[in-house]
mmCIF file with all atom_site columns, N, CA and C in Angstrom:
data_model
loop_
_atom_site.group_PDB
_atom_site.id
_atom_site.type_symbol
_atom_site.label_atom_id
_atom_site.label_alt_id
_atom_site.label_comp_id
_atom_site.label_asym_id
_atom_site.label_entity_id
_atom_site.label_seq_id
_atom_site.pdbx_PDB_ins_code
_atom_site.Cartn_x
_atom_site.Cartn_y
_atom_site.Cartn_z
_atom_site.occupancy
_atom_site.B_iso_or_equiv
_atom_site.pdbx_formal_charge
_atom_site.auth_seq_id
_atom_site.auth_comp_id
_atom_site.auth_asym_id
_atom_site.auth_atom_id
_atom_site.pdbx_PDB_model_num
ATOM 1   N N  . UNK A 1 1  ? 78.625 47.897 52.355 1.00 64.00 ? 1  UNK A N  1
ATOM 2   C CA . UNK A 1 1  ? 78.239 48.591 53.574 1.00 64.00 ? 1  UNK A CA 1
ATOM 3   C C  . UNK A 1 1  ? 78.691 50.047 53.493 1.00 64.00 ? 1  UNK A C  1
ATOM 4   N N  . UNK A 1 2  ? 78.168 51.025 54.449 1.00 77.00 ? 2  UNK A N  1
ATOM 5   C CA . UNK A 1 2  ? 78.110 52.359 53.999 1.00 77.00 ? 2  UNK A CA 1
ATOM 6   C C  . UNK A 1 2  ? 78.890 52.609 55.396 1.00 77.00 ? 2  UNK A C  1
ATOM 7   N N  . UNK A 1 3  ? 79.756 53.584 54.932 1.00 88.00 ? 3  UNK A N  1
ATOM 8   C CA . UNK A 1 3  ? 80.607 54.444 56.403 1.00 88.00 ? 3  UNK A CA 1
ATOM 9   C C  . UNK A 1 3  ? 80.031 54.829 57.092 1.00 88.00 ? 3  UNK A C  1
ATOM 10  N N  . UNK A 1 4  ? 80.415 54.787 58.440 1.00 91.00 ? 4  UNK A N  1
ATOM 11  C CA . UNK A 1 4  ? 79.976 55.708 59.413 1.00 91.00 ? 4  UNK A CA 1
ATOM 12  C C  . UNK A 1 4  ? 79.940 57.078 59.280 1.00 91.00 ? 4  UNK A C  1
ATOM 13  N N  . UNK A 1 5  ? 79.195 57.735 59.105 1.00 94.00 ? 5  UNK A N  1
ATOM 14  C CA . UNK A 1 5  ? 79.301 59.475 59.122 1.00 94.00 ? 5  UNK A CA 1
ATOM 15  C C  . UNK A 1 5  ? 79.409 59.922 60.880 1.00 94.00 ? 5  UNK A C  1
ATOM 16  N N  . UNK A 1 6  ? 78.936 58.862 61.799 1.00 93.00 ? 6  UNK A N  1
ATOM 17  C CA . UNK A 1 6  ? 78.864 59.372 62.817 1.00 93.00 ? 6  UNK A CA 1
ATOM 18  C C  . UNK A 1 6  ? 79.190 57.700 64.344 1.00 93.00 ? 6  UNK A C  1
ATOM 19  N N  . UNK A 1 7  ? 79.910 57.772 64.860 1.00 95.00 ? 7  UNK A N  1
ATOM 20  C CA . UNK A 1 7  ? 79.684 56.611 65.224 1.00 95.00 ? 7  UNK A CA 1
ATOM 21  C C  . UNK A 1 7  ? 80.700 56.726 66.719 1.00 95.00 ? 7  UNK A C  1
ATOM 22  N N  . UNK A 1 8  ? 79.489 56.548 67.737 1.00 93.00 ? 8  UNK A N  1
ATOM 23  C CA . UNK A 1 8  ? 79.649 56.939 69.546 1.00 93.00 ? 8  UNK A CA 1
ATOM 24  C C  . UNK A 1 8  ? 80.585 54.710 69.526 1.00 93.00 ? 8  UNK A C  1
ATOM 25  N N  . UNK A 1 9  ? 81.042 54.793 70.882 1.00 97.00 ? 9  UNK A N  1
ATOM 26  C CA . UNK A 1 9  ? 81.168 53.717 71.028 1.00 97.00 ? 9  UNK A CA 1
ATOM 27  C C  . UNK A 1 9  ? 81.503 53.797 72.617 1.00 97.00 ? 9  UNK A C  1
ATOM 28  N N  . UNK A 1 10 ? 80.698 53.365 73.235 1.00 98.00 ? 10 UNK A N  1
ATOM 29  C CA . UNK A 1 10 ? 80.953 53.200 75.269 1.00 98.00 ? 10 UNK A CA 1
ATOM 30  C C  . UNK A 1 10 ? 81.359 54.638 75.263 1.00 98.00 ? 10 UNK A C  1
ATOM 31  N N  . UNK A 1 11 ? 79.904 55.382 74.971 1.00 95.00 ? 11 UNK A N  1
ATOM 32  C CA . UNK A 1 11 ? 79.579 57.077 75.679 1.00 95.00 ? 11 UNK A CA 1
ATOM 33  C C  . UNK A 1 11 ? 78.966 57.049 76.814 1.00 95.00 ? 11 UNK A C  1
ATOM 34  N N  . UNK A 1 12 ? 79.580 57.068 78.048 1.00 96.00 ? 12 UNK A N  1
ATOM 35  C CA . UNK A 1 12 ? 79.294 57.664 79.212 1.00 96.00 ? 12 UNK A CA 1
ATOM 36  C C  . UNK A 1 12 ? 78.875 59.618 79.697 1.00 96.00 ? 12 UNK A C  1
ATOM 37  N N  . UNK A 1 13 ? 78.062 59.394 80.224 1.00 95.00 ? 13 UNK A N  1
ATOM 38  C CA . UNK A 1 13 ? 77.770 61.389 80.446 1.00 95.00 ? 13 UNK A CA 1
ATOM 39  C C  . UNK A 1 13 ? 77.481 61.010 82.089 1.00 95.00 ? 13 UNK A C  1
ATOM 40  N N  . UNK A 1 14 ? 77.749 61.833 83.325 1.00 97.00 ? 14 UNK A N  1
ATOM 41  C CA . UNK A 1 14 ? 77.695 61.853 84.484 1.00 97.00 ? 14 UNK A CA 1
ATOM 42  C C  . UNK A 1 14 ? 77.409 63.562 84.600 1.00 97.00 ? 14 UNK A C  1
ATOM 43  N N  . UNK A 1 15 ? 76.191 63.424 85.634 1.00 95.00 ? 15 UNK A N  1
ATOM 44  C CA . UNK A 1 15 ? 75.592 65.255 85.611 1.00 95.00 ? 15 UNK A CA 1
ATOM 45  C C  . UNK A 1 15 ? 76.020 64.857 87.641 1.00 95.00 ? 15 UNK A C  1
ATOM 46  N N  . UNK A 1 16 ? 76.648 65.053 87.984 1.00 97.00 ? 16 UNK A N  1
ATOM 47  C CA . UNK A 1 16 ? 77.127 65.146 89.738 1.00 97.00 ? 16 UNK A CA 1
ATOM 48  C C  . UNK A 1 16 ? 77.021 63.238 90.055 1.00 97.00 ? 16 UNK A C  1
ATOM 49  N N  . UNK A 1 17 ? 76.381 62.911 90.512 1.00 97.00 ? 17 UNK A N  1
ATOM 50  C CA . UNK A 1 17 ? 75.992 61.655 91.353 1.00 97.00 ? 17 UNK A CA 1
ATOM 51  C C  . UNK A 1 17 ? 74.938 61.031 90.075 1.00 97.00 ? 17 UNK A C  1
ATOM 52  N N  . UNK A 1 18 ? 74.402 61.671 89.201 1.00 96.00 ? 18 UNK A N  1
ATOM 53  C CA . UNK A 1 18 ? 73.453 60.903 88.382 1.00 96.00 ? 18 UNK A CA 1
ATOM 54  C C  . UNK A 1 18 ? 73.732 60.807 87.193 1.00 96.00 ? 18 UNK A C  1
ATOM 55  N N  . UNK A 1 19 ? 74.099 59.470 86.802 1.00 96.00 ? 19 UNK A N  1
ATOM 56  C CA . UNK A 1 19 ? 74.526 58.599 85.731 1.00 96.00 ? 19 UNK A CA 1
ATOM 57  C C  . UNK A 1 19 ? 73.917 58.583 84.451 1.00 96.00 ? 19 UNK A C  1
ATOM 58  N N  . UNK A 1 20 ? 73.984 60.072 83.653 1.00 91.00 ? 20 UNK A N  1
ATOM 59  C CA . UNK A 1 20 ? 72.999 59.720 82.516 1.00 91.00 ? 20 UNK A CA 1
ATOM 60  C C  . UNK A 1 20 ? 72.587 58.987 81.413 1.00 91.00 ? 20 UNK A C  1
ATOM 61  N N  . UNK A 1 21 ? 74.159 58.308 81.410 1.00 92.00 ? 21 UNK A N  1
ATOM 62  C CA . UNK A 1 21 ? 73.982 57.714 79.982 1.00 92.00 ? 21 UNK A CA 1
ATOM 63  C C  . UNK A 1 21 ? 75.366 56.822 80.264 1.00 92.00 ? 21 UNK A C  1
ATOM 64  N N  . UNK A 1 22 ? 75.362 55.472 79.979 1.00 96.00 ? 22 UNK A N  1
ATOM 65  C CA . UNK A 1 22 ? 76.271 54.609 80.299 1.00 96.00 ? 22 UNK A CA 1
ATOM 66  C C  . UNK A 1 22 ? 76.403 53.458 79.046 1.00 96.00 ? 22 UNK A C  1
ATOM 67  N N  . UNK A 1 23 ? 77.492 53.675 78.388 1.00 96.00 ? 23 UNK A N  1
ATOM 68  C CA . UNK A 1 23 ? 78.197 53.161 77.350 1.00 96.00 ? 23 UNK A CA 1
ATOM 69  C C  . UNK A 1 23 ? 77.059 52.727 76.047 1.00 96.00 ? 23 UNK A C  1
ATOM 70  N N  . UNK A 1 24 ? 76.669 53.702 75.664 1.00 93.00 ? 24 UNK A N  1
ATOM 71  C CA . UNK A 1 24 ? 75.880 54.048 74.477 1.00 93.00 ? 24 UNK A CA 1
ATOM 72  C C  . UNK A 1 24 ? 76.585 53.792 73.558 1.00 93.00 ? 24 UNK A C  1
ATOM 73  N N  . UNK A 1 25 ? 76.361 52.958 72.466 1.00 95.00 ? 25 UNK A N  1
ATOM 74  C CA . UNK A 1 25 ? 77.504 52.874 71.142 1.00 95.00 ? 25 UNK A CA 1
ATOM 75  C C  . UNK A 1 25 ? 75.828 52.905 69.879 1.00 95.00 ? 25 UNK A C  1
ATOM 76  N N  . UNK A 1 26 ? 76.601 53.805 68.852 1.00 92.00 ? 26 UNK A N  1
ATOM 77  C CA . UNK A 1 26 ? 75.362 54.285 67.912 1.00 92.00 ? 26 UNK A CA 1
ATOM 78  C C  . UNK A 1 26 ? 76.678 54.611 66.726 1.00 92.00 ? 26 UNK A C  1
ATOM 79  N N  . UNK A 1 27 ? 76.003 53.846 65.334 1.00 93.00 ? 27 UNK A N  1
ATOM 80  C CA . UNK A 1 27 ? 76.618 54.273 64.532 1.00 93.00 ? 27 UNK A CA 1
ATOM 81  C C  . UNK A 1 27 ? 75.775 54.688 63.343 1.00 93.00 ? 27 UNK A C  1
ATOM 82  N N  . UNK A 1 28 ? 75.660 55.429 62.591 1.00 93.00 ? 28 UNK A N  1
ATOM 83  C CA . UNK A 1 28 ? 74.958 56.578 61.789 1.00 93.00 ? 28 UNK A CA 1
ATOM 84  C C  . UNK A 1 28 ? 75.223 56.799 60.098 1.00 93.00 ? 28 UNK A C  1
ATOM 85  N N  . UNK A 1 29 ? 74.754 55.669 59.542 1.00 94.00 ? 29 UNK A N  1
ATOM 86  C CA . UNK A 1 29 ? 75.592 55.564 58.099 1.00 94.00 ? 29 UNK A CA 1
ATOM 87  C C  . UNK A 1 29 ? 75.206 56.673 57.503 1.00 94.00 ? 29 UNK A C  1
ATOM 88  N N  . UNK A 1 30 ? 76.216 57.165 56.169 1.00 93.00 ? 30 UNK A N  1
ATOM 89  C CA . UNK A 1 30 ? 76.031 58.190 55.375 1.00 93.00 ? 30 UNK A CA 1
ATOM 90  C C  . UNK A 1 30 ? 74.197 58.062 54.456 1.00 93.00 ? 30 UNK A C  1
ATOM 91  N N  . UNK A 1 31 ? 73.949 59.018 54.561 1.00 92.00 ? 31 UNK A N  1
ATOM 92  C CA . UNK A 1 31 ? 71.994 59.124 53.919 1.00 92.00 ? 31 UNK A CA 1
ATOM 93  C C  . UNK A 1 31 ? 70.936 58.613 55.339 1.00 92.00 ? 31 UNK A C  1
ATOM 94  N N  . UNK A 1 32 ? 71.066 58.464 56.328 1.00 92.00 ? 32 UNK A N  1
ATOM 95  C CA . UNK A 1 32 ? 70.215 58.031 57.199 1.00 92.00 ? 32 UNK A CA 1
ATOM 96  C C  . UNK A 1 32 ? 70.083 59.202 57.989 1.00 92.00 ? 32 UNK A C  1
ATOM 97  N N  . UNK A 1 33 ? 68.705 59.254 58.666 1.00 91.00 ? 33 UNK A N  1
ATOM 98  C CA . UNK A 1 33 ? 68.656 60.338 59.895 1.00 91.00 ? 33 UNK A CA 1
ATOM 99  C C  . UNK A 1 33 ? 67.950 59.765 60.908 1.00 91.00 ? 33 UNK A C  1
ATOM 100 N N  . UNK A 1 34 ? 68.738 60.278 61.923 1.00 88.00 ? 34 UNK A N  1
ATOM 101 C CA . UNK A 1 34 ? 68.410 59.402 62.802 1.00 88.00 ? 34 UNK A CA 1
ATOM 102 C C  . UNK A 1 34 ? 68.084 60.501 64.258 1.00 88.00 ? 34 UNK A C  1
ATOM 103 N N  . UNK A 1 35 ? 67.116 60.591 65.036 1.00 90.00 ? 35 UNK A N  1
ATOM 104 C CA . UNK A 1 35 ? 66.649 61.505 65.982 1.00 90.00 ? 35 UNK A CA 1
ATOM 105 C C  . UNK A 1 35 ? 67.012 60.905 67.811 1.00 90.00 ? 35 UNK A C  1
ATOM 106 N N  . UNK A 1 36 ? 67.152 61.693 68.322 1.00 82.00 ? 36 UNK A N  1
ATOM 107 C CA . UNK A 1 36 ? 67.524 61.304 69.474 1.00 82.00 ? 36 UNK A CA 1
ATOM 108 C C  . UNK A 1 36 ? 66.550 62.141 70.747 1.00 82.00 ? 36 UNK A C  1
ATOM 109 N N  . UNK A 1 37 ? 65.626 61.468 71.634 1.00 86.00 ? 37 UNK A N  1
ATOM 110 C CA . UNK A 1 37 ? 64.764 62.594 72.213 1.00 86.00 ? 37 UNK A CA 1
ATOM 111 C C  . UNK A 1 37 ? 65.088 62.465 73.702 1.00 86.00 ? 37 UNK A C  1
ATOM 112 N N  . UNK A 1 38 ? 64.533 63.056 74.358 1.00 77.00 ? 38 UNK A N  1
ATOM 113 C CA . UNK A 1 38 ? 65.252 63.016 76.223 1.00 77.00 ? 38 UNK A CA 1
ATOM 114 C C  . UNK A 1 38 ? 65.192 63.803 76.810 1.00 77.00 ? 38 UNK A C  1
ATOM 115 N N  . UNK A 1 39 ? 64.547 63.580 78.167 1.00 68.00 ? 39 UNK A N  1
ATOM 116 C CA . UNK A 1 39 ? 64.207 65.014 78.789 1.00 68.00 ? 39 UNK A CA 1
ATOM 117 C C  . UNK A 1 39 ? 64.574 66.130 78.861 1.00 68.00 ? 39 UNK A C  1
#
């Protein structure tokens, strides 16, 4: 298995009262690309 080069685990983001993103876990091995899109 290949290391994490990059790796979120229960990422929360809060912009005032609106909850953008609630415990996101993403891990990103070394040679992969990986895109992320959003308003």
């Amino acid at each position: 298995m290949t290391a994490a080069v990059i790796q979120l685990d229960q990422l929360s983001k809060r912009y005032g009262a609106l909850q953008a993103l609630d415990g996101v876990s993403l891990n990103v091995p070394a040679g992969c690309l990986y895109g992320l899109l959003g308003p």
